[in-house]
C-alpha cells in the first residue's frame, strides 16, 4: 500500500541541483536506507518527506491520515526542560496540556490543575500520560532529568522517544546512532527490526543498516536509484551500475572525439556534411557539458613524523581516577607500543574521552602512573568539533595561514590538497557554517591528516561520514605506520582497523582484548563460560571474611538482602511486562501500576545501597 509518492521532485540550492526529477513510492512496511555521499542532499530529501521544506517542482503525495515523525540529525541545544516535557511535546496539543497539568501538580497549584484536568478528560488524554512514562522507561530515561545534563548519546535517546511517542505510520531517522554507545545501538537495532511501521533511515553504520533494511534509496548526483533488496545485495548491484556507467561514458567520449574530428574536416567536406549528424553532435556536446561527473574518490593518507617515536608510547601502571563519587578508572595497567592500533569502546558516560585525556596528560590520575614517550607528536580528532570556527573559511582552517602544505615530501597548494577530500575550489573558500555534518568531519580529517604525527587519536571520527569515505579512511588507518588510538561505536570500522580493543565496562573496570569488536565478543563469552564452570567456594569465603566485622543482626540482614532484591526484581519485571502492552493503558489500574513500579524501583535502589554499605 503506497503511503508516500514522489512525482518528479526537483530542488536546487543556488546553482547546485540536489534532486533532479526524482520519482518513487514508499509503501507500508518498507524499511529503507537512504544512502549517498556527504553533500548529496540526503537530509534535504528527508526534510521534503517530513514536509519541512518544499521542492522547487513536482508533487509529494501523502496518503490521507498518514502520520510522519522525523528525527533530525542535529541534536537539540542545551535547555532546562525536563525529559517528560520534551517527550510530551511530540504529542502536539495534548502533550502541551499534559505538561501544564504536571507543572501545576508539582507547583501545588491544585485549582489550576483541576481546570486542566477537565480539558484532559475532554481530549481523552490520560492514556497518553501513561504512554509517556512507558516510553521513558523503554529508553531508561528519568522524567525529571534536565536535558542539558545529558551526553550526546542520551540526548539522542530522548529525541527518539519524542519521535516514537506519536506512534507514526512513517518514521524518518537521520543518523540516529550518532554519539550512541554500542549497547544503545544494538538495542535500537532490535527495536527497529521489530518496528511494524514504515522506516526511512540515514546512517553510516554498515552493521546497523545491514540488520534492518529491506530496500535502498541511492541518491547520486541528483538522481535517485531504488534497489529492492537488502544492504549487502545493494553494494553488489551499485558496483555493477557504476561499472556499466563508466563503460557507457567511455564509449560516449570516444564517439564525441570521433565526431569532433569529423566536424573539423576541410571546407569541401563541410559543404556536404549531413545536417542531422551536426545536430546530433551538438546534442552530444550539450549532454557532455551537462553531465554531472561522479566525484573522484577521497584521497586520504596520514603523514608520519620524520622523528622516529620510541618503541614504548605509553606505560600505564595501576591508575585510578575519580570524579566526585564516580570511579571512572580503577587499578588499570597497559602498555602501548609503537605502531599499535587500539580501539576504545564503552557506554555513554563510562569515561572513554576521560581515559584519552589521562593518556595525553590533560588530566592527572588520582593514583598510579603514566609514562609517556618524549618523541610523541600528536594529531587529535575531537568528536564535538570544538576547534571548528563556523565563520572561518575551509582553506584557512586547514592551512593555518599557509598557502602550500608539504604532503609526502611534495609541496601542494591548499586548494589542491582539499580537492583530495572532495572539496571544490569554491567550497575551499566557503565558511564552515555552510557545510553539512559529514563535510565538517571530512574537513577535520583533512586538517589533522595534514600534520606530521606519530600518534593519531580519533574520538568518534565516523559520525556523519558517508560509507565510501569511511571505507577509504579504514584503508588509510590500516596502512598508517604510527600509533592509533580510536574511540568508536562503529562495529564494522573497529573490526577492520584495530588490533586490540579496550572496553570500559563501567564502575572503573577496564579490560583489554585482542582483535576488533567481534573478537572481543567471542573472548568475553569465553570468560563468562569459564566463570559458570568454576565452583563458587571462593565467593562464599569472601562473604564470610567480609561479615566477620559485622554483628549478628547485620549479618542476618546482609544474608536476607539477595532474597528481598530477587522478589522486588520479579515484581518489577511483571509490571514492566504489563506496561509493554498498549491495551493495558486503557484500564484504570494502569495508573496504580505506574505508582507501584516507581515505589518498587526506589525500594530496590535503597536495598542495593544498604547491601553495598554492609559489604
XYZ file of C-alpha atoms in Angstrom:
615
model
C 0.000 0.000 0.000
C 1.621 3.339 -1.093
C 1.935 5.814 1.781
C 4.140 8.460 0.117
C 4.588 9.102 -3.610
C 7.258 11.368 -5.079
C 6.356 12.592 -8.556
C 9.166 14.329 -10.496
C 10.512 16.160 -7.441
C 13.235 18.724 -8.226
C 15.186 21.006 -5.918
C 18.265 23.190 -6.317
C 20.284 25.290 -3.886
C 21.866 28.230 -5.676
C 23.434 26.706 -8.800
C 23.673 23.184 -7.354
C 20.924 20.712 -8.315
C 20.091 18.496 -5.296
C 17.190 16.473 -6.700
C 16.613 16.047 -10.424
C 13.030 14.947 -11.296
C 13.054 12.250 -8.627
C 10.134 9.802 -8.593
C 9.476 6.897 -6.254
C 6.949 5.296 -3.924
C 7.241 4.399 -0.250
C 4.991 1.501 0.756
C 3.632 0.341 4.081
C 6.196 -1.879 5.841
C 9.190 -0.594 3.848
C 12.444 -0.248 5.787
C 14.527 1.979 3.557
C 18.152 3.059 3.858
C 18.810 6.410 2.162
C 22.428 6.295 1.012
C 24.648 8.854 -0.699
C 27.797 10.867 -0.264
C 28.039 13.801 2.122
C 26.565 16.868 0.477
C 24.398 14.873 -1.971
C 21.212 16.043 -0.225
C 20.138 13.097 1.953
C 18.987 15.300 4.843
C 17.271 17.631 2.366
C 15.421 14.635 0.895
C 14.295 13.704 4.430
C 13.033 17.234 5.086
C 10.952 17.091 1.914
C 9.370 13.820 3.123
C 8.780 15.420 6.542
C 7.169 18.458 4.914
C 9.584 20.976 6.457
C 10.789 22.234 3.051
C 9.011 22.459 -0.302
C 10.503 21.217 -3.594
C 11.005 23.636 -6.492
C 8.966 21.422 -8.796
C 6.997 18.170 -8.750
C 4.486 16.790 -6.264
C 4.755 14.997 -2.931
C 1.624 12.920 -2.305
C 0.983 11.621 1.214
C -1.915 9.269 1.864
C -4.651 10.872 3.950
C -4.287 10.213 7.676
C -0.638 9.091 7.490
C 1.389 10.352 10.473
C 5.064 11.122 9.834
C 7.626 11.535 12.608
C 11.093 12.958 11.927
C 14.282 12.645 13.999
C 16.723 15.284 12.761
C 20.466 14.757 12.565
C 21.267 17.795 14.728
C 20.915 17.277 18.458
C 18.843 19.793 20.478
C 20.753 22.626 22.134
C 21.169 22.879 25.893
C 17.945 23.815 27.645
C 16.413 23.493 31.095
C 13.420 21.375 30.039
C 12.963 18.055 31.776
C 12.621 14.877 29.723
C 8.897 14.463 30.427
C 8.206 17.862 28.826
C 10.388 17.151 25.773
C 8.806 13.761 25.059
C 5.304 15.165 25.670
C 5.920 17.849 23.027
C 5.919 15.083 20.441
C 2.159 14.679 21.037
C 1.275 18.230 19.992
C -1.687 19.900 21.744
C -2.466 17.046 24.152
C 1.227 16.862 25.110
C 1.345 20.573 25.948
C -1.790 20.159 28.089
C -0.237 17.225 29.963
C 2.901 19.318 30.563
C 0.799 22.101 32.061
C -1.001 19.605 34.280
C 2.256 18.103 35.574
C 3.711 21.552 36.318
C 0.541 22.617 38.169
C 0.655 19.479 40.337
C 4.380 19.892 41.058
C 3.935 23.592 41.952
C 1.000 22.817 44.247
C -1.483 24.815 42.118
C -4.314 22.346 42.623
C -7.095 24.668 41.467
C -5.335 25.274 38.163
C -4.612 21.535 37.870
C -8.360 20.828 38.275
C -9.216 23.110 35.344
C -6.577 21.450 33.144
C -7.859 18.043 34.248
C -11.256 18.821 32.671
C -9.538 19.628 29.384
C -7.596 16.343 29.527
C -10.895 14.500 30.107
C -12.374 16.166 27.008
C -9.333 15.212 24.914
C -9.327 11.651 26.331
C -5.702 12.327 27.191
C -4.990 10.261 30.293
C -3.834 7.310 28.218
C -1.038 9.482 26.824
C 0.256 10.282 30.291
C 0.904 6.559 30.780
C 2.413 6.208 27.313
C 4.912 8.974 28.019
C 6.040 7.224 31.194
C 6.201 3.853 29.411
C 8.405 5.116 26.584
C 10.683 6.923 29.060
C 11.072 3.579 30.851
C 11.704 1.870 27.495
C 14.728 4.123 26.916
C 15.715 4.075 30.638
C 15.147 7.826 30.925
C 14.202 9.691 34.101
C 11.247 12.043 33.556
C 12.693 14.709 35.895
C 16.189 14.808 34.354
C 17.110 18.098 32.666
C 18.252 17.782 29.038
C 21.366 19.988 29.451
C 22.837 17.475 31.935
C 22.862 14.634 29.372
C 25.585 13.482 26.951
C 25.031 13.357 23.188
C 24.063 9.676 23.200
C 21.393 10.160 25.882
C 20.001 13.222 24.099
C 19.635 11.055 21.005
C 17.524 8.589 23.037
C 15.329 11.439 24.278
C 14.614 12.623 20.733
C 13.909 9.045 19.630
C 11.382 8.752 22.448
C 9.779 12.012 21.302
C 9.556 10.709 17.717
C 8.092 7.335 18.728
C 5.513 8.649 21.228
C 3.459 9.821 18.246
C 3.117 6.188 17.053
C 3.819 7.327 13.465
C 2.978 5.422 10.297
C 6.278 6.622 8.791
C 9.407 7.118 10.913
C 12.218 9.230 9.429
C 15.586 8.828 11.194
C 18.614 10.923 10.196
C 21.810 9.382 11.661
C 20.085 8.000 14.787
C 23.214 6.169 16.046
C 25.472 9.251 16.213
C 27.005 9.631 19.705
C 25.281 6.434 20.901
C 27.291 3.696 22.565
C 27.295 0.187 21.101
C 24.844 -1.190 23.686
C 22.314 1.525 22.813
C 22.849 0.926 19.072
C 22.195 -2.809 19.455
C 19.057 -2.042 21.479
C 17.820 0.400 18.812
C 18.633 -2.129 16.080
C 16.473 -4.770 17.803
C 13.651 -2.272 18.244
C 13.675 -1.175 14.583
C 13.753 -4.796 13.381
C 10.513 -5.373 15.276
C 9.013 -1.994 14.286
C 5.783 -2.566 12.362
C 5.613 0.880 10.749
C 7.442 2.236 7.704
C 11.015 3.395 8.193
C 13.324 5.679 6.189
C 16.822 5.735 7.637
C 20.077 7.621 7.025
C 23.079 6.001 8.697
C 26.796 5.486 8.099
C 26.825 2.412 10.387
C 27.061 -0.522 7.982
C 26.404 -3.196 10.618
C 23.331 -1.279 11.778
C 21.878 -0.820 8.275
C 22.614 -4.402 7.273
C 20.496 -5.786 10.088
C 17.404 -3.666 9.413
C 16.625 -2.524 5.853
C 14.838 -4.304 3.001
C 15.154 -1.510 0.389
C 17.811 1.061 -0.503
C 17.312 4.536 -1.984
C 20.602 5.621 -3.559
C 20.987 9.377 -4.056
C 23.774 10.096 -6.517
C 24.336 13.403 -8.354
C 20.693 14.441 -8.034
C 19.273 11.145 -9.259
C 17.516 8.541 -7.141
C 18.011 4.829 -7.828
C 15.798 2.336 -5.982
C 17.177 -1.085 -5.055
C 14.572 -3.587 -3.850
C 16.998 -5.595 -1.743
C 18.995 -5.545 1.485
C 22.218 -3.617 2.021
C 24.661 -6.409 1.050
C 22.953 -7.039 -2.308
C 22.740 -3.277 -2.865
C 26.544 -2.969 -2.613
C 26.975 -5.587 -5.365
C 24.334 -4.027 -7.640
C 25.660 -0.488 -7.109
C 29.160 -1.549 -8.114
C 27.741 -3.165 -11.251
C 25.778 0.027 -12.002
C 28.860 2.241 -11.630
C 30.908 -0.108 -13.808
C 28.256 -0.011 -16.546
C 28.123 3.803 -16.296
C 31.910 4.005 -16.627
C 31.851 1.868 -19.800
C 28.967 3.902 -21.287
C 30.771 7.190 -20.575
C 33.973 5.873 -22.170
C 32.042 4.886 -25.340
C 30.306 8.271 -25.369
C 33.612 10.155 -25.022
C 35.183 8.107 -27.816
C 32.226 8.787 -30.102
C 32.334 12.502 -29.282
C 36.048 12.647 -30.116
C 35.371 10.983 -33.495
C 32.571 13.425 -34.288
C 34.712 16.432 -33.318
C 37.402 15.211 -35.748
C 34.807 14.844 -38.469
C 33.289 18.315 -37.963
C 36.732 19.892 -38.355
C 37.295 18.457 -41.862
C 38.009 20.776 -44.830
C 35.649 23.313 -46.437
C 34.531 20.872 -49.126
C 33.543 18.268 -46.548
C 31.688 20.847 -44.505
C 29.622 21.871 -47.562
C 28.372 18.326 -47.947
C 28.081 17.328 -44.324
C 24.942 15.641 -43.000
C 22.963 18.331 -41.134
C 21.258 15.674 -38.985
C 24.652 14.454 -37.890
C 25.645 18.026 -36.983
C 22.552 18.402 -34.819
C 23.296 15.069 -33.139
C 26.850 16.269 -32.412
C 25.543 19.481 -30.885
C 23.236 17.432 -28.670
C 26.158 15.248 -27.604
C 28.206 18.338 -26.718
C 25.392 19.687 -24.572
C 24.967 16.301 -22.925
C 28.696 16.163 -22.178
C 28.671 19.655 -20.637
C 25.571 18.933 -18.536
C 26.694 15.502 -17.419
C 27.445 15.624 -13.726
C 30.538 13.510 -13.476
C 30.805 11.316 -10.402
C 33.137 12.944 -7.895
C 36.559 11.434 -7.530
C 37.409 9.272 -4.581
C 38.683 10.836 -1.388
C 42.457 10.535 -1.274
C 43.250 10.133 2.406
C 46.581 9.393 3.951
C 48.299 10.435 7.162
C 51.768 11.873 7.484
C 54.290 10.084 9.661
C 56.614 12.293 11.638
C 60.213 12.188 10.445
C 61.440 11.862 14.037
C 61.015 8.236 14.938
C 58.968 7.553 18.074
C 60.435 5.342 20.753
C 59.163 1.778 20.870
C 57.202 2.459 24.075
C 54.485 5.083 23.589
C 52.585 4.744 26.902
C 53.223 2.722 30.048
C 50.160 2.804 32.299
C 50.611 1.413 35.847
C 47.671 0.806 38.193
C 45.987 4.161 37.608
C 42.833 5.264 39.430
C 40.654 8.226 38.534
C 37.508 9.531 40.225
C 35.219 12.476 39.597
C 33.305 13.297 42.797
C 31.879 9.918 43.881
C 32.142 8.313 40.433
C 35.045 5.948 39.699
C 35.963 6.037 36.010
C 39.278 4.126 36.110
C 40.186 1.519 38.721
C 43.682 -0.029 39.011
C 44.216 -0.221 35.247
C 47.543 -1.046 33.623
C 48.615 -1.462 29.996
C 51.478 -0.932 27.553
C 51.030 0.886 24.237
C 53.830 0.156 21.784
C 54.758 1.996 18.612
C 52.542 1.039 15.671
C 49.724 -0.440 17.778
C 46.125 0.248 16.748
C 43.837 0.277 19.774
C 40.062 0.682 19.798
C 38.191 2.005 22.852
C 34.522 1.191 23.451
C 32.105 1.632 26.332
C 28.765 3.087 27.330
C 27.978 6.802 27.263
C 29.480 8.320 30.395
C 31.788 5.352 31.047
C 34.866 7.591 30.702
C 36.261 6.960 27.189
C 37.172 10.590 26.488
C 38.423 10.979 30.093
C 40.732 7.982 29.592
C 42.184 9.634 26.468
C 42.786 12.860 28.421
C 44.630 10.881 31.101
C 46.886 9.329 28.456
C 47.579 12.715 26.867
C 48.433 14.391 30.197
C 45.381 16.691 30.076
C 44.170 15.087 33.328
C 46.167 13.542 36.162
C 45.257 10.194 37.755
C 44.413 10.166 41.481
C 46.977 7.398 41.921
C 49.200 5.225 39.765
C 51.466 6.493 36.980
C 51.575 7.025 33.210
C 54.947 7.163 31.462
C 54.874 8.782 28.017
C 57.338 8.744 25.151
C 59.162 12.069 24.781
C 59.017 11.770 20.984
C 55.190 11.816 20.712
C 53.848 14.126 18.028
C 50.066 14.142 18.275
C 47.226 14.596 15.787
C 43.859 14.635 17.600
C 40.364 14.384 16.142
C 37.730 15.811 18.502
C 34.222 14.302 18.214
C 32.467 17.537 19.257
C 34.250 19.658 16.613
C 35.158 22.155 19.337
C 38.014 23.581 17.266
C 35.831 24.458 14.268
C 35.196 28.185 13.853
C 31.931 28.373 11.839
C 32.874 31.739 10.305
C 36.320 30.628 9.110
C 36.871 29.600 5.502
C 37.613 25.914 4.985
C 41.030 26.546 3.400
C 42.076 28.894 6.238
C 41.074 26.329 8.854
C 43.215 23.596 7.273
C 46.158 25.721 6.110
C 46.547 27.884 9.259
C 47.746 30.742 7.051
C 49.953 28.649 4.758
C 49.408 28.763 1.011
C 51.062 25.389 0.459
C 51.276 22.192 2.521
C 54.043 19.569 2.417
C 52.428 16.180 1.781
C 54.661 13.132 1.445
C 57.673 15.310 0.699
C 55.832 17.230 -2.042
C 54.544 20.775 -1.815
C 50.803 21.043 -2.537
C 48.613 24.098 -2.860
C 45.963 24.123 -0.141
C 43.090 24.030 -2.653
C 44.659 21.066 -4.444
C 45.014 19.281 -1.105
C 41.354 19.912 -0.225
C 40.289 18.505 -3.616
C 41.611 15.130 -2.386
C 38.881 15.354 0.270
C 36.203 16.181 -2.354
C 36.098 19.925 -1.667
C 35.877 22.067 -4.806
C 37.798 25.328 -5.140
C 34.571 27.193 -4.385
C 33.933 25.116 -1.252
C 37.513 25.711 -0.078
C 36.683 29.417 0.175
C 33.263 28.815 1.783
C 32.622 29.492 5.506
C 32.477 26.270 7.556
C 28.930 27.038 8.754
C 27.676 26.251 5.224
C 28.878 22.631 5.401
C 26.893 19.531 6.328
C 27.871 17.437 9.367
C 29.725 14.939 7.180
C 31.587 17.680 5.310
C 32.686 19.217 8.646
C 34.037 15.853 9.764
C 35.846 15.451 6.443
C 37.357 18.909 6.914
C 38.547 17.978 10.418
C 40.193 14.864 8.988
C 41.840 16.938 6.243
C 43.367 19.170 8.924
C 44.693 16.515 11.294
C 45.971 14.303 8.471
C 47.981 17.212 7.057
C 50.005 17.369 10.283
C 53.136 15.213 10.725
C 52.253 12.841 13.558
C 53.338 9.539 15.031
C 50.321 9.299 17.363
C 46.837 9.588 15.888
C 43.938 9.903 18.361
C 40.466 9.781 16.783
C 37.421 10.380 19.010
C 34.306 9.169 17.130
C 35.623 10.053 13.635
C 32.897 8.086 11.830
C 29.946 10.302 12.852
C 28.213 11.767 9.757
C 30.736 10.366 7.254
C 29.364 8.643 4.162
C 30.145 4.949 3.688
C 32.606 5.492 0.841
C 34.704 7.946 2.865
C 34.547 5.545 5.813
C 35.987 2.714 3.741
C 38.779 4.930 2.428
C 39.557 6.110 5.961
C 39.761 2.454 7.007
C 42.326 1.773 4.274
C 44.415 4.752 5.384
C 44.383 3.692 9.038
C 45.332 0.102 8.211
C 48.351 1.406 6.238
C 49.261 4.031 8.875
C 52.619 3.117 10.445
C 52.229 5.277 13.558
C 50.276 4.516 16.731
C 46.480 4.804 16.587
C 44.015 5.195 19.458
C 40.429 5.131 18.255
C 37.155 5.714 20.102
C 34.279 4.413 18.000
C 30.843 2.827 18.193
C 31.048 1.576 14.589
C 31.434 -2.205 14.875
C 32.493 -2.764 11.255
C 35.024 0.067 11.452
C 36.579 -1.416 14.612
C 36.698 -4.910 13.121
C 38.505 -3.620 10.032
C 41.077 -1.375 11.727
C 42.153 -2.158 15.303
C 44.468 -4.845 16.654
C 43.158 -4.719 20.226
C 40.068 -3.379 21.981
C 39.934 -1.622 25.352
C 36.470 -1.993 26.913
C 35.186 0.429 29.567
C 32.826 -1.888 31.451
C 31.644 0.738 33.957
C 32.369 1.356 37.651
C 36.019 1.920 36.714
C 36.516 -1.615 35.382
C 38.570 -1.685 32.156
C 39.570 -4.791 30.182
C 41.690 -5.206 27.059
C 41.013 -7.843 24.394
C 42.942 -8.896 21.289
C 41.309 -8.037 17.960
C 38.269 -5.971 16.968
C 34.701 -5.843 18.235
C 33.650 -9.345 17.130
C 36.838 -10.811 18.651
C 36.022 -9.043 21.932
C 32.528 -10.600 21.989
C 33.960 -14.102 21.471
C 36.568 -13.662 24.231
C 34.044 -12.130 26.636
C 31.682 -15.048 26.115
C 34.578 -17.431 26.740
C 35.280 -15.711 30.080
C 31.622 -15.945 31.083
C 31.534 -19.653 30.215
C 34.633 -20.251 32.364
C 33.072 -18.414 35.312
C 29.942 -20.579 35.082
C 32.044 -23.736 35.284
C 34.023 -22.567 38.333
C 32.882 -23.694 41.813
C 31.561 -20.852 43.982
C 33.732 -21.704 47.010
C 35.790 -18.508 46.754
C 32.698 -16.306 46.783
C 31.452 -17.973 49.979
C 34.844 -17.493 51.661
C 34.898 -13.830 50.680
C 31.427 -13.241 52.101
C 32.445 -14.956 55.371
C 35.543 -12.781 55.614
C 33.534 -9.633 54.979
C 30.966 -10.483 57.649
C 33.498 -11.055 60.429
C 33.373 -7.367 61.368
C 29.539 -7.270 61.437
C 27.373 -8.037 64.469
C 24.836 -10.864 64.353
C 21.885 -8.671 63.322
C 23.864 -7.075 60.499
C 24.997 -10.496 59.267
C 21.378 -11.679 59.135
C 20.321 -8.512 57.296
C 23.117 -8.988 54.780
C 22.124 -12.620 54.307
C 18.460 -11.682 53.634
C 19.194 -8.984 51.045
C 19.550 -11.288 47.980
C 16.094 -12.820 48.583
C 14.460 -9.422 49.115
C 16.089 -7.981 45.992
C 15.082 -11.003 43.912
C 11.428 -10.636 44.990
C 11.389 -6.936 44.082
C 13.038 -7.564 40.703
C 10.394 -10.202 39.880
C 7.593 -7.773 40.747
C 9.204 -5.006 38.663
C 9.550 -7.367 35.676
C 5.868 -8.352 35.970
C 4.707 -4.709 35.982
C 7.017 -3.787 33.091
C 5.565 -6.701 31.105
C 2.062 -5.310 31.698
C 3.154 -1.811 30.689
C 4.595 -3.091 27.399
C 1.014 -3.886 26.290
C -0.680 -0.732 24.828
C -4.161 -2.100 25.747
C -3.183 -2.166 29.413
C -3.216 1.647 29.445
C -6.953 1.627 28.676
C -7.551 0.114 32.125
C -7.932 2.185 35.298
C -5.407 0.070 37.213
C -2.599 1.183 34.864
C -2.080 4.362 36.933
C -1.746 2.303 40.126
C 0.747 0.054 38.345
C 2.948 3.035 37.441
C 2.893 4.272 41.043
C 3.754 0.782 42.336
C 6.575 0.495 39.798
C 8.109 3.784 40.954
C 7.906 2.681 44.617
C 9.483 -0.713 43.873
C 12.333 0.859 41.899
C 13.024 3.218 44.811
C 12.996 0.254 47.244
C 15.366 -1.692 45.009
C 17.816 1.210 44.833
C 17.691 1.601 48.642
C 18.311 -2.140 49.228
C 21.316 -2.127 46.899
C 22.790 0.907 48.684
C 22.349 -0.753 52.117
C 23.771 -4.040 50.844
C 26.831 -2.272 49.440
C 27.333 -0.355 52.704
C 27.224 -3.551 54.787
C 29.610 -5.370 52.450
